Every structure is written in structure tokens, then in C-alpha cells.
Coordinates of C-alpha atoms and ligand atoms in Angstrom, one line a residue:
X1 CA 1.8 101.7 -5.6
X2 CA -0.8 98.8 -5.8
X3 CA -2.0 98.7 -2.6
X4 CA -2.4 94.4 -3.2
X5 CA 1.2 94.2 -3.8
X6 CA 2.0 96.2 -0.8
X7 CA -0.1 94.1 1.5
X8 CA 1.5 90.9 0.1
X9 CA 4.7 92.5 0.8
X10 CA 3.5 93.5 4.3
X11 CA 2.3 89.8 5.1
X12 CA 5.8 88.8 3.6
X13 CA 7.8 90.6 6.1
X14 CA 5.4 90.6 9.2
X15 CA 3.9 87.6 8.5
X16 CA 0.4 86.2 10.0
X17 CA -0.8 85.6 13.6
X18 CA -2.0 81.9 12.2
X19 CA -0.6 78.0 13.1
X20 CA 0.2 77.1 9.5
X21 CA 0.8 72.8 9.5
X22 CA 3.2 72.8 7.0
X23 CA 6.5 74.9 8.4
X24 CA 10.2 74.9 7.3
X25 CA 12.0 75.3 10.8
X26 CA 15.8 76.1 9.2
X27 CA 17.6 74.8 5.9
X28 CA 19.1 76.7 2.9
X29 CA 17.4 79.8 1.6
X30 CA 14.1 81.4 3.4
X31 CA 12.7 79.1 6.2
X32 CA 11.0 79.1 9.2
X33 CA 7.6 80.2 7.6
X34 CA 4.4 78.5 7.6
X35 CA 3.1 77.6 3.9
X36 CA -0.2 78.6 3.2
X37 CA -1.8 79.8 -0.4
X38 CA -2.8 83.6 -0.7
X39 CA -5.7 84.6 -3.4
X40 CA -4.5 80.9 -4.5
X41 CA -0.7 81.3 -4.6
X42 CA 2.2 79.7 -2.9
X43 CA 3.4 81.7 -0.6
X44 CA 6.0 81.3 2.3
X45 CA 4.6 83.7 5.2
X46 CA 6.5 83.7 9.0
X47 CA 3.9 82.6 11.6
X48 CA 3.9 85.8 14.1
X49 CA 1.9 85.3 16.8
X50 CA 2.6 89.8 17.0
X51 CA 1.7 90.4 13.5
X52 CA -1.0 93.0 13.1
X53 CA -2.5 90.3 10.4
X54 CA -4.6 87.5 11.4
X55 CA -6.8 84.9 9.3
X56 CA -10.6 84.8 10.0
X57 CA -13.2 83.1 7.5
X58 CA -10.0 81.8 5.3
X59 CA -9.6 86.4 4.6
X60 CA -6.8 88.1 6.1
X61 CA -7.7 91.3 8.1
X62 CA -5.5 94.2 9.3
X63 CA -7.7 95.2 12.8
X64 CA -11.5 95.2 11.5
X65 CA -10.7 95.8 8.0
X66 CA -10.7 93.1 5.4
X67 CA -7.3 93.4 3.3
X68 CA -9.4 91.7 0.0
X69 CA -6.8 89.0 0.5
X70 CA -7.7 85.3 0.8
X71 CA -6.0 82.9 3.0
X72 CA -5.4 79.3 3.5
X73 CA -3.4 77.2 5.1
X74 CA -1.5 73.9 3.1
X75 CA -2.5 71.2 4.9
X76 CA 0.0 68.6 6.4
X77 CA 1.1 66.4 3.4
X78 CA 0.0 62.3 4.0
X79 CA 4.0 61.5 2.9
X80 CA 5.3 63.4 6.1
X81 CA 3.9 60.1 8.0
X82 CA 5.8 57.3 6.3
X83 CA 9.2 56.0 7.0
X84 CA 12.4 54.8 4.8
X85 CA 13.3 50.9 5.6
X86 CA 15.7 52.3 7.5
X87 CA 13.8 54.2 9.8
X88 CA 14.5 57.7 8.1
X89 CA 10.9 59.4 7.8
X90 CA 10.7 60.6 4.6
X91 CA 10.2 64.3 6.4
X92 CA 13.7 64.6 6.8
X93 CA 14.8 63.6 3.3
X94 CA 12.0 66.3 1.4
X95 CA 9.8 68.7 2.6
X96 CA 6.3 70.1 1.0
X97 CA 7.1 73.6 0.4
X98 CA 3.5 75.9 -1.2
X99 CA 1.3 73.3 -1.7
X100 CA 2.5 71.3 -4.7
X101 CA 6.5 71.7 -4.6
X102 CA 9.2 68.8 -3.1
X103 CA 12.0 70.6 -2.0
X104 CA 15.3 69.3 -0.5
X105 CA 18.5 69.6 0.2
X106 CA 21.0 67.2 -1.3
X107 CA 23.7 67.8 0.5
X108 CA 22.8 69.9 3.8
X109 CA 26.4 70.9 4.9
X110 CA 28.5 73.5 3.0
X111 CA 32.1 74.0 2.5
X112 CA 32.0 77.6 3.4
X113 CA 29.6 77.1 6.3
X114 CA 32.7 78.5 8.8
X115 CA 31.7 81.9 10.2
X116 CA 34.2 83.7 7.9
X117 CA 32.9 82.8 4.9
X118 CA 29.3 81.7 5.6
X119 CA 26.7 83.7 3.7
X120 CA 25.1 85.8 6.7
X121 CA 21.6 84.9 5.9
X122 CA 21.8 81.0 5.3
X123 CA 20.9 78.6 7.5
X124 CA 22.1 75.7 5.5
X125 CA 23.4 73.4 8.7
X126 CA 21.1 74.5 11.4
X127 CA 18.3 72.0 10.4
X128 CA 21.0 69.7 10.6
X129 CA 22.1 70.3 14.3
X130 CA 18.2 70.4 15.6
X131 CA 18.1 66.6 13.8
X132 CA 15.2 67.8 11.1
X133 CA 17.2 66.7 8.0
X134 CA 20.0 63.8 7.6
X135 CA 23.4 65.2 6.3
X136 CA 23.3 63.5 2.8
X137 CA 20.3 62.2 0.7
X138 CA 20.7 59.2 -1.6
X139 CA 19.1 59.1 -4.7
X140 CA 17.3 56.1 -3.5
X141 CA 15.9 57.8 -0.4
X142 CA 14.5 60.7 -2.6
X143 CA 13.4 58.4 -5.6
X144 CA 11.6 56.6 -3.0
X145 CA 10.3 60.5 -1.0
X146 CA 9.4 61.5 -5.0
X147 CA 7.3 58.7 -5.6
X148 CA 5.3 58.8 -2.5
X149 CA 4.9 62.8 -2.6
X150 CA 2.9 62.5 -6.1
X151 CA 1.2 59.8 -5.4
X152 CA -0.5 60.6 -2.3
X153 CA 0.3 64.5 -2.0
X154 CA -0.1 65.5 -5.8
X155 CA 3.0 67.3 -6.0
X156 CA 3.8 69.1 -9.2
X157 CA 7.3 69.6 -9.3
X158 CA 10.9 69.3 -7.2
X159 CA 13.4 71.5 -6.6
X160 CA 17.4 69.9 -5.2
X161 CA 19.5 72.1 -3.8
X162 CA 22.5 71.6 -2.4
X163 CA 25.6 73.0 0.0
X164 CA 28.5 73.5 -1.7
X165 CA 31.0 71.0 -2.0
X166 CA 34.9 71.2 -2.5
X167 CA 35.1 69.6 -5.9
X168 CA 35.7 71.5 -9.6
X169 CA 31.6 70.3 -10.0
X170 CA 30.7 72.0 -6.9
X171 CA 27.9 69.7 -5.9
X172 CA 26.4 69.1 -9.0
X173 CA 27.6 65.3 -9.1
X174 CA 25.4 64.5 -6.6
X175 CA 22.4 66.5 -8.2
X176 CA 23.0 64.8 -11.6
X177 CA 22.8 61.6 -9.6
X178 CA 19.9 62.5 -7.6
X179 CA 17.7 64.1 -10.6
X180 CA 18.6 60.5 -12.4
X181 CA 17.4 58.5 -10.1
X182 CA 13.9 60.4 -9.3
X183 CA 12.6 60.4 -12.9
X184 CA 13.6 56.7 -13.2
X185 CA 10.9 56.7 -10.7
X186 CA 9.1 59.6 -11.5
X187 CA 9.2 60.1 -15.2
X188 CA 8.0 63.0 -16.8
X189 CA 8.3 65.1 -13.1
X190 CA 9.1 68.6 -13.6
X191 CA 12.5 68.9 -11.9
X192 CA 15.4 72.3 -10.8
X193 CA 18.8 72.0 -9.5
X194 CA 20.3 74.4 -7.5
X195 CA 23.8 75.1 -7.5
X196 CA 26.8 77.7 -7.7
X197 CA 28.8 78.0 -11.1
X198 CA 30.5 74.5 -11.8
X199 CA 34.2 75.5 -12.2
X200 CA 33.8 73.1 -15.6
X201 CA 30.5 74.3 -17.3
X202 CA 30.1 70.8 -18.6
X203 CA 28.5 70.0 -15.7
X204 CA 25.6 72.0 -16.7
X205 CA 25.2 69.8 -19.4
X206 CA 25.1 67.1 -17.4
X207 CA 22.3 68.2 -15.6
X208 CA 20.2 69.2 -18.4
X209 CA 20.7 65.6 -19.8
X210 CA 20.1 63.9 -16.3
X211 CA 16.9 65.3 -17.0
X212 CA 16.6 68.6 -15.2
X213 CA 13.6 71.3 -16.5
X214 CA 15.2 73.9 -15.0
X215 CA 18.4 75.6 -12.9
X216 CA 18.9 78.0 -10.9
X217 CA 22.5 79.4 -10.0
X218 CA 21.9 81.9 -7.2
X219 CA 24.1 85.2 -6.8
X220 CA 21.9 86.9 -4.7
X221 CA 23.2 90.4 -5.5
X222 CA 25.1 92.0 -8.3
X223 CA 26.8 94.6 -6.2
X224 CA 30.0 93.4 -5.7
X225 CA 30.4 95.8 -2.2
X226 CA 27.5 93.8 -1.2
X227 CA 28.2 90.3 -2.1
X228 CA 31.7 90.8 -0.4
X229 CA 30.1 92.1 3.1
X230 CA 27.2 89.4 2.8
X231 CA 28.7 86.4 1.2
X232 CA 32.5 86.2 2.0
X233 CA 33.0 82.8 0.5
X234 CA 30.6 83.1 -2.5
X235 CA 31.7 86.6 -3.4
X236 CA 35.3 84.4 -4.2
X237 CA 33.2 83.6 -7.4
X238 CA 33.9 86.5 -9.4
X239 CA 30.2 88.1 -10.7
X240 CA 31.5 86.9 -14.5
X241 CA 31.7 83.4 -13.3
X242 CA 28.1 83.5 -12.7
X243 CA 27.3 85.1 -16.2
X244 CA 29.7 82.2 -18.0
X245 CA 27.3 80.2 -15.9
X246 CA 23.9 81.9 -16.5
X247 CA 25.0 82.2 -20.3
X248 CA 25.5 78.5 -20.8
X249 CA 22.9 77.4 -18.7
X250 CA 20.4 79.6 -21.2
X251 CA 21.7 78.0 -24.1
X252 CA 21.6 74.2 -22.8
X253 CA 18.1 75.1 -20.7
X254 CA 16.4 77.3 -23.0
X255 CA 15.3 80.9 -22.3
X256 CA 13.1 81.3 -18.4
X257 CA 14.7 78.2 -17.6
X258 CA 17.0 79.6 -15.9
X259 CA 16.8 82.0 -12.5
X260 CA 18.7 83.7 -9.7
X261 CA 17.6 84.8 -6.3
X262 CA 18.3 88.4 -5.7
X263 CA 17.7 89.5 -2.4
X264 CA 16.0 93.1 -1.5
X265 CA 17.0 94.7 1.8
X266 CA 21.1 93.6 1.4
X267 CA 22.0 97.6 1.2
X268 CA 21.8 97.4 -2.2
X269 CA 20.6 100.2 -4.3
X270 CA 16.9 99.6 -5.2
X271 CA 16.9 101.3 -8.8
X272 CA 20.4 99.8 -9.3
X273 CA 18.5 96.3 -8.5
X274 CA 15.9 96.7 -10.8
X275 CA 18.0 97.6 -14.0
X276 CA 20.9 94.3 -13.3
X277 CA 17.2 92.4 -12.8
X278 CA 16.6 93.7 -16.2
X279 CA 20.2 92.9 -17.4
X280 CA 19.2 89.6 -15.9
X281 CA 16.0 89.1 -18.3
X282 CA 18.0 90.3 -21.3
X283 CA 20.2 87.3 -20.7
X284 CA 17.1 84.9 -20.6
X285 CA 17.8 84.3 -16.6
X286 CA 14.3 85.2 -14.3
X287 CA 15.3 87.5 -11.1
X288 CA 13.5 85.7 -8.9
X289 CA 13.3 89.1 -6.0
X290 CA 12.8 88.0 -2.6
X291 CA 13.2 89.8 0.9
X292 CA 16.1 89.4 2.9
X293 CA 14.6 88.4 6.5
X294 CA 17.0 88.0 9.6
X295 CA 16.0 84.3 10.2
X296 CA 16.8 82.5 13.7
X297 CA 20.2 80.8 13.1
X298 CA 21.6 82.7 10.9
X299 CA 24.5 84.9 11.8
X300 CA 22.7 88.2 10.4
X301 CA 20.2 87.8 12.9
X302 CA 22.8 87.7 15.4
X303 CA 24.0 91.4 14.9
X304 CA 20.3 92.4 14.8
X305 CA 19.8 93.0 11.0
X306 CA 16.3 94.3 9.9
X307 CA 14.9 93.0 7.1
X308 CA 13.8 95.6 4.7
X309 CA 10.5 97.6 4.6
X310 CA 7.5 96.6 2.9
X311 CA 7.8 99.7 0.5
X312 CA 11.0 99.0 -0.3
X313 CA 10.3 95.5 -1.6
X314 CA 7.0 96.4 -3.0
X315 CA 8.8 99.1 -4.7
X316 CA 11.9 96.9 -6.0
X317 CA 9.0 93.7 -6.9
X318 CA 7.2 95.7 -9.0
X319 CA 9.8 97.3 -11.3
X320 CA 11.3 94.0 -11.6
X321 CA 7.6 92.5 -12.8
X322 CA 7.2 95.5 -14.9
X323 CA 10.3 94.4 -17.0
X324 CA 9.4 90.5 -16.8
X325 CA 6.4 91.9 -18.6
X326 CA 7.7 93.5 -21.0
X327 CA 9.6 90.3 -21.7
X328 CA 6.8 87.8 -21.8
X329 CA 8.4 85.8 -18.9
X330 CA 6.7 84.3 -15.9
X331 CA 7.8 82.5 -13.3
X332 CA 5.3 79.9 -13.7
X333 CA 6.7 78.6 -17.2
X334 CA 9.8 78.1 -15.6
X335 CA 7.7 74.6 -14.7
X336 CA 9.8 74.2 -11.7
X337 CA 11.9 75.9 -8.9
X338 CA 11.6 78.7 -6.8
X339 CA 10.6 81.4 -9.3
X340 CA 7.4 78.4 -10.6
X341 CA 6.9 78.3 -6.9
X342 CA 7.1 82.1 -5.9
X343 CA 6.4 81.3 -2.3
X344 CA 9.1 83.4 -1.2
X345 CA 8.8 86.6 -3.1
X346 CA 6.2 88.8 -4.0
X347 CA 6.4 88.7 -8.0
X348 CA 3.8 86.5 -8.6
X349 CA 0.9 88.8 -7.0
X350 CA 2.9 91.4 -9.2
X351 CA 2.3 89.8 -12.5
X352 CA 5.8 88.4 -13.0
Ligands
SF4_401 S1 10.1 79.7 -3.5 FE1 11.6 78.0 -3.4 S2 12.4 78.0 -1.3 FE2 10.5 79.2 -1.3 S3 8.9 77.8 -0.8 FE3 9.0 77.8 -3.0 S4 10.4 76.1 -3.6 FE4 10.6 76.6 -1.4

């Protein structure tokens, strides 16, 4: 095992003894990390004050040895300290996330957010009960956060995700909307939607021709055992839903601009992960692999569930970059979204 890719895996799960400027407290996905660049890439590390890593001379040492790694910290973006006309600072409407990604969250509530259904590792509505994020972004509001963010921050792409709605679209209404309205503002800036299936497909057209680079449409495993136990609500979305999706997305998006998150560390099978990642590629879809990590808030942390071990996700990360290889794929020429990003995985540092 390369002993780089285990050490970014390590840093993934432990984190770094370091106060990082730029956190994520809660939201959707991965948060409460601090956003720093290792060797120069994105990455999404939890600050541990415990964490056998710390950061001297902008190098990340384990005790007195020097891991080879270099790290530092994303500074505090100047957009963070401006306001809407309104009074809504511009912080609660986007967040930097690496150092040249816009990330927000259309729509921060969800419509299977109730403890039986909620997916046991989001945290979706918790940002929203601290007061860090406002319920509902208007496309004026993140027109207006867009526009600052590359002028004054340089940011390089966006990426809108959103809860999930109760209509046939799913939420992607409001991300055709919002995606409209940045690049009237924005043109030309590199932009992924996030959503579930749409229940009508043409709604992934829609997107594309609102003027979305890229999509991502997130299953997070393909065991269906494990989407039931970890996703009661979402796992009501039969797997081939999600393919109909993936399929159609490919063909509107192109091939690698399209992705999922598959989390390591669910109780899935690791082996069995890699080879549906590669199913994955086959399709033209990127895997983007990412740990599983029991985040404050979310109702996996509550029963006290580890995330999984450095091996195991070095392990899973680099079968899964082996085959993106193979491919030709990279998650940089998605040109934007999570898997262009790669803060929250490994994959990058692995080649894929
Ligand atoms: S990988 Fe996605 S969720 Fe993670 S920091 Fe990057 S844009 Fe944000």
C-alpha cells in the first residue's frame, strides 16, 4: 500500500491538531472540517485538537517524523465579510469549500429529514437550527454571493445542492432556477447540481440547458441491505432509478460529467465496492469514494458509529483509482463538483 495514500487517509479520518480559518460547522454531506490544501490539493481534514498529526513549517509531522506531506491552511475568503441588502451575509447563502469551490445549499431542509427516514449521516438541517445558513437561497442572493466570490476570492467553480423536496422534480426546479440566474451573472462559471433521480428525467435536461457543467446524483452505496439500514427514505428510490438517472444524465452531460458519492465504512463489502465503482465508470459516472465519518448532529453519531479505518479506505481508494485509470477519468475534468474538488476523499492523492 502507498504509504502517501495511507497518510492522507489517516489525516482524513483523524484529522489535524491545527485552527483551519475556513470550517464548515454542519450542512449536507461531510462537514465540520477545516479546509486546508495538502501537497496542493483540496482537502476537507476535521480539526482535532487529539490528533497524533500536527502542522509545523506548513509540513505535517506524526511525533518527530516528517510525513513528506505539505500543509496549508485556506485562508478566510474576503466575501465572508460582506452583507445582502437585506442584512443576510453572504456566509450564510455560500460557503468557500478547498480553496477555489462555492458550495451551497439551495434548499437546506429535506423532506425525509424525520428520524425514520433521515439518512443517518446527513446533517442537512442542523446548520439550519445553529442559524449558519437561511432555509432557502434565491437565485438573486446566490447570483449576487457568485459574483462577489470570483471577483474578490478567485473561485473556480460552484457546486448547488439541495434537500429534497416533495415534488415529481425533486428539487431540481429550484437548481434550474438558481444555476440560471448565477451565469446570467457569472457567465462562463463552471457549475454541478446536486440532486436525487427526478421522477421525470426531463428535468435532467433542464439542468444541462440551464447551463450546468456537471451533476451529480448521489446513491451513496449499491448494497441495497445497506442503503435500507443507512438511508430509509432514499433507499425508497429503487437502485435502477438511479441508473435511469445516471444513464440519461451521461448522455445529456457527456461521459465524467457525471458522479456519485459512495461512502466507505457503511458495512459494505470493500471488494464488492470497488467492482460497482467500476460498474460505475463503465457507465461514464465517476465514484467519487469518500469516508463515512460519525459527524456531530447526525443521528449515526448518536449510536456511537465509528468511521472506518484508514486501511480500509486506503485500500477501497486505491482500487477505485486503479480502475479510473484504466479509464482515463479524473476527477479534475469533471470541471466542477465534488469529485473536481476531491476535498472529501482520498482519490485525488491516488491518481484518480
Ligand atoms: S468535495 Fe464537495 S463537499 Fe467536499 S469540500 Fe469539495 S465541494 Fe465541498
Amino acid at each position: 500500500m502507498d504509504v502517501r495514500i495511507m497518510t492522507r487517509a489517516e489525516l482524513a479520518l483523524r484529522g489535524v491538531a491545527l485552527d483551519a480559518p475556513v470550517r464548515r460547522p454542519d450542512g449536507a454531506g461531510p462537514s465540520d472540517d477545516g479546509h486546508v490544501l495538502v501537497d496542493g490539493a483540496n482537502a476537507a481534514l476535521p480539526t482535532n485538537p487529539d490528533s497524533p498529526y500536527r502542522v509545523r513549517d506548513s509540513r505535517v509531522w506524526l511525533g518527530d517524523e516528517d510525513t513528506g506531506l505539505t500543509l496549508t491552511a485556506v485562508r478566510r475568503p474576503r466575501f465572508y465579510d460582506l452583507s445582502t441588502a437585506d442584512g443576510v451575509p453572504y456566509e450564510h447563502i455560500a460557503r468557500l469549500h478547498g480553496a477555489d469551490v462555492l458550495a451551497t445549499t439551495v434548499v437546506q431542509t429535506c423532506v425525509r429529514y424525520a428520524e425514520a427516514d433521515r439518512c443517518r449521516f446527513c446533517t442537512i438541517e442542523e446548520s439550519l437550527r445553529s442559524g449558519a445558513t437561511v432555509a432557502a437561497k434565491t437565485p438573486a442572493q446566490l447570483a449576487e454571493v457568485a459574483e462577489a466570490a470570483v471577483r474578490l476570492d478567485g473561485i473556480r467553480q460552484m457546486v448547488m445542492t439541495t434537500g429534497t423536496t416533495t415534488g415529481q422534480d425533486r428539487g431540481a426546479r429550484t437548481l434550474v432556477r438558481s444555476v440560471r440566474a448565477v451565469l446570467d451573472t457569472v457567465p462562463g462559471l463552471p457549475v454541478q447540481v446536486q440532486c436525487e433521480p427526478p421522477g421525470d428525467l426531463v428535468w435532467i435536461r433542464a439542468l444541462r440547458d440551464a447551463g450546468a457543467t456537471a451533476i451529480g446524483i448521489h446513491i451513496e452505496s449499491l448494497d441495497d441491505e445497506v442503503r435500507r439500514r443507512w438511508m430509509p427514505g432514499k433507499s425508497t428510490v429503487p437502485t435502477a432509478d438511479y441508473e435511469r438517472a445516471w444513464d440519461e444524465a451521461v448522455r445529456v452531460f457527456g461521459p465524467n460529467r457525471v458522479s456519485t458519492y459512495l461512502l466507505v465504512g457503511l458495512g459494505e463489502d470493500p471488494d464488492e465496492l470497488i467492482e460497482g465503482a467500476g460498474r460505475l465508470i463503465e457507465r461514464g459516472v465517476y465514484p467519487f469514494v469518500v469516508p463515512f465519518r460519525p459527524m456531530r448532529g447526525t443521528l449515526a453519531a448518536r449510536d456511537g458509529v465509528p468511521a472506518p479505518s484508514a486501511e480500509q479506505l486506503a485500500y477501497v481508494t486505491e482500487g477505485v483509482a486503479a480502475k479510473l485509470r484504466a479509464a482515463g477519468m479524473k476527477g479534475a475534468d469533471q470541471r466542477a463538483g465534488c469529485a473536481a474538488c476531491g476535498a472529501c476523499g482520498v482519490l485525488e492523492s491516488a491518481g484518480g
